[in-house]
Amino acid sequence: LYTLRFFQLDDGSDANSKFYLGVSANKFHYYVWVANRDNPIHDDPGVLTIDEFSNLKILSSTTTMMLYSVEAENTNKSVRATLLDTGNFVLHELNPDGISVKRVLWQSFDYPTDTILPGMKLGYDKNTGHTWSITARRSYRTLWSGSFSLSLDPKTNQLVSRWREAIIWRSGEWR
């Protein structure tokens, strides 16, 4: 259903030097989530790794990009990264048996790019302040974040569409 891989996108410029890590929907050949959409790797394809401290990161010869960084006091975790059948790329903390999952540490569904998949959220977590929103691509041939976004406004409890920061549409209040 889905594939996680490093890829290049022909954006009309020097495409040979821009690498991204993304999840593609195999059926449609479309990237539904991109880890580094605004920060492509410019020198080599890179490597996705979990370091000795359980940090999930992308490494290249000149770049390190953290996807998940553990708290300093919790570095002795046994972890596993998995691409689920839903398209969600998840970093799990494992139980002492090293097989069963204790909890989810990080997941791509918490950081959507320009596509909503079943199981993803749009909204706002009042406890943590985390916001789930989507932002359009700059163009079909460019992965960079564009000017249009869709999010939940926690003050008015409405879905809002923005062009840059200006609200251009409101859903009306809903519960």
GROMACS .gro file of C-alpha atoms in nm:
model
  175
    1LEU     CA    1   0.000   0.000   0.000
    2TYR     CA    2   0.271   0.250   0.103
    3THR     CA    3   0.648   0.278   0.066
    4LEU     CA    4   0.897   0.477   0.275
    5ARG     CA    5   1.203   0.581   0.078
    6PHE     CA    6   1.447   0.852  -0.020
    7PHE     CA    7   1.362   1.006  -0.356
    8GLN     CA    8   1.434   1.293  -0.592
    9LEU     CA    9   1.167   1.515  -0.744
   10ASP     CA   10   1.219   1.683  -1.077
   11ASP     CA   11   1.134   2.043  -0.990
   12GLY     CA   12   1.286   2.191  -1.304
   13SER     CA   13   1.609   2.293  -1.131
   14ASP     CA   14   1.918   2.092  -1.043
   15ALA     CA   15   1.711   1.789  -0.934
   16ASN     CA   16   2.019   1.570  -0.901
   17SER     CA   17   2.111   1.740  -0.576
   18LYS     CA   18   1.779   1.739  -0.381
   19PHE     CA   19   1.679   1.430  -0.184
   20TYR     CA   20   1.369   1.381   0.031
   21LEU     CA   21   1.243   1.110   0.266
   22GLY     CA   22   0.877   1.035   0.208
   23VAL     CA   23   0.589   0.793   0.222
   24SER     CA   24   0.431   0.727  -0.116
   25ALA     CA   25   0.094   0.577  -0.192
   26ASN     CA   26   0.193   0.296  -0.426
   27LYS     CA   27  -0.139   0.293  -0.609
   28PHE     CA   28  -0.119   0.662  -0.705
   29HIS     CA   29   0.260   0.721  -0.712
   30TYR     CA   30   0.208   1.029  -0.494
   31TYR     CA   31   0.400   1.124  -0.180
   32VAL     CA   32   0.147   1.157   0.101
   33TRP     CA   33   0.402   1.258   0.367
   34VAL     CA   34   0.749   1.409   0.334
   35ALA     CA   35   0.983   1.431   0.633
   36ASN     CA   36   1.208   1.706   0.502
   37ARG     CA   37   0.990   1.889   0.250
   38ASP     CA   38   1.136   2.231   0.335
   39ASN     CA   39   1.489   2.103   0.399
   40PRO     CA   40   1.599   1.870   0.120
   41ILE     CA   41   1.934   1.699   0.142
   42HIS     CA   42   2.168   1.844  -0.119
   43ASP     CA   43   2.471   1.617  -0.126
   44ASP     CA   44   2.363   1.251  -0.121
   45PRO     CA   45   2.045   1.050  -0.064
   46GLY     CA   46   2.104   1.019   0.309
   47VAL     CA   47   2.030   0.747   0.560
   48LEU     CA   48   1.744   0.709   0.806
   49THR     CA   49   1.882   0.591   1.138
   50ILE     CA   50   1.804   0.537   1.504
   51ASP     CA   51   2.113   0.627   1.705
   52GLU     CA   52   2.237   0.478   2.032
   53PHE     CA   53   2.019   0.725   2.226
   54SER     CA   54   1.700   0.623   2.035
   55ASN     CA   55   1.691   0.945   1.832
   56LEU     CA   56   1.529   0.905   1.490
   57LYS     CA   57   1.718   1.112   1.233
   58ILE     CA   58   1.817   1.159   0.873
   59LEU     CA   59   2.192   1.170   0.814
   60SER     CA   60   2.386   1.271   0.507
   61SER     CA   61   2.750   1.361   0.461
   62THR     CA   62   2.679   1.726   0.554
   63THR     CA   63   2.334   1.727   0.720
   64THR     CA   64   2.165   1.587   1.032
   65MET     CA   65   1.789   1.631   1.063
   66MET     CA   66   1.615   1.512   1.380
   67LEU     CA   67   1.268   1.364   1.336
   68TYR     CA   68   1.244   1.259   1.701
   69SER     CA   69   1.474   1.332   1.992
   70VAL     CA   70   1.436   1.156   2.327
   71GLU     CA   71   1.438   1.329   2.662
   72ALA     CA   72   1.788   1.323   2.815
   73GLU     CA   73   1.685   1.105   3.111
   74ASN     CA   74   1.519   0.837   2.894
   75THR     CA   75   1.799   0.727   2.662
   76ASN     CA   76   1.796   0.353   2.745
   77LYS     CA   77   1.496   0.267   2.532
   78SER     CA   78   1.456  -0.023   2.297
   79VAL     CA   79   1.284   0.122   1.991
   80ARG     CA   80   1.165   0.018   1.647
   81ALA     CA   81   1.054   0.225   1.347
   82THR     CA   82   0.776   0.080   1.134
   83LEU     CA   83   0.578   0.190   0.831
   84LEU     CA   84   0.222   0.076   0.902
   85ASP     CA   85  -0.030  -0.036   0.640
   86THR     CA   86  -0.214   0.294   0.702
   87GLY     CA   87   0.084   0.496   0.572
   88ASN     CA   88   0.177   0.610   0.925
   89PHE     CA   89   0.553   0.592   0.991
   90VAL     CA   90   0.584   0.520   1.365
   91LEU     CA   91   0.867   0.505   1.620
   92HIS     CA   92   0.766   0.261   1.897
   93GLU     CA   93   0.919   0.204   2.237
   94LEU     CA   94   0.933  -0.170   2.297
   95ASN     CA   95   0.865  -0.362   2.618
   96PRO     CA   96   1.159  -0.544   2.782
   97ASP     CA   97   1.081  -0.854   2.573
   98GLY     CA   98   1.199  -0.652   2.269
   99ILE     CA   99   0.896  -0.757   2.063
  100SER     CA  100   0.573  -0.608   2.196
  101VAL     CA  101   0.504  -0.236   2.175
  102LYS     CA  102   0.500  -0.033   2.497
  103ARG     CA  103   0.401   0.302   2.344
  104VAL     CA  104   0.425   0.526   2.041
  105LEU     CA  105   0.707   0.781   2.078
  106TRP     CA  106   0.660   0.962   1.746
  107GLN     CA  107   0.446   0.923   1.434
  108SER     CA  108   0.431   1.089   1.095
  109PHE     CA  109   0.052   1.126   1.128
  110ASP     CA  110   0.121   1.396   1.391
  111TYR     CA  111   0.309   1.601   1.128
  112PRO     CA  112   0.097   1.591   0.810
  113THR     CA  113   0.228   1.770   0.504
  114ASP     CA  114  -0.027   1.825   0.224
  115THR     CA  115  -0.239   1.509   0.235
  116ILE     CA  116  -0.490   1.373   0.486
  117LEU     CA  117  -0.503   0.994   0.512
  118PRO     CA  118  -0.763   0.793   0.704
  119GLY     CA  119  -0.663   0.806   1.070
  120MET     CA  120  -0.489   1.145   1.048
  121LYS     CA  121  -0.617   1.440   1.247
  122LEU     CA  122  -0.687   1.806   1.185
  123GLY     CA  123  -0.712   1.988   1.512
  124TYR     CA  124  -0.552   2.114   1.828
  125ASP     CA  125  -0.451   1.938   2.151
  126LYS     CA  126  -0.543   2.164   2.444
  127ASN     CA  127  -0.308   1.977   2.679
  128THR     CA  128   0.010   1.986   2.471
  129GLY     CA  129  -0.060   2.274   2.232
  130HIS     CA  130   0.017   2.050   1.935
  131THR     CA  131  -0.161   2.147   1.613
  132TRP     CA  132  -0.244   1.912   1.326
  133SER     CA  133  -0.279   2.104   1.001
  134ILE     CA  134  -0.201   2.060   0.633
  135THR     CA  135  -0.015   2.299   0.407
  136ALA     CA  136  -0.030   2.284   0.029
  137ARG     CA  137   0.277   2.231  -0.185
  138ARG     CA  138   0.420   2.538  -0.351
  139SER     CA  139   0.340   2.370  -0.685
  140TYR     CA  140   0.294   2.024  -0.829
  141ARG     CA  141   0.665   2.005  -0.908
  142THR     CA  142   0.785   2.159  -0.579
  143LEU     CA  143   0.748   1.996  -0.237
  144TRP     CA  144   0.823   2.313  -0.038
  145SER     CA  145   0.540   2.441   0.183
  146GLY     CA  146   0.310   2.668  -0.010
  147SER     CA  147   0.091   2.962   0.088
  148PHE     CA  148  -0.235   2.776   0.159
  149SER     CA  149  -0.310   2.585   0.479
  150LEU     CA  150  -0.606   2.423   0.654
  151SER     CA  151  -0.622   2.402   1.033
  152LEU     CA  152  -0.851   2.423   1.333
  153ASP     CA  153  -0.862   2.762   1.505
  154PRO     CA  154  -0.877   2.671   1.877
  155LYS     CA  155  -1.013   3.016   1.972
  156THR     CA  156  -1.319   2.996   1.749
  157ASN     CA  157  -1.350   2.616   1.711
  158GLN     CA  158  -1.365   2.651   1.333
  159LEU     CA  159  -1.174   2.501   1.045
  160VAL     CA  160  -0.994   2.784   0.870
  161SER     CA  161  -0.821   2.806   0.538
  162ARG     CA  162  -0.539   3.057   0.519
  163TRP     CA  163  -0.344   3.217   0.241
  164ARG     CA  164  -0.015   3.291   0.412
  165GLU     CA  165  -0.148   3.411   0.749
  166ALA     CA  166  -0.472   3.573   0.627
  167ILE     CA  167  -0.791   3.373   0.685
  168ILE     CA  168  -0.974   3.331   0.354
  169TRP     CA  169  -1.242   3.082   0.463
  170ARG     CA  170  -1.409   2.967   0.786
  171SER     CA  171  -1.623   2.657   0.833
  172GLY     CA  172  -1.847   2.807   1.097
  173GLU     CA  173  -1.843   2.680   1.454
  174TRP     CA  174  -1.886   2.307   1.504
  175ARG     CA  175  -1.869   2.075   1.800
   0.00000   0.00000   0.00000
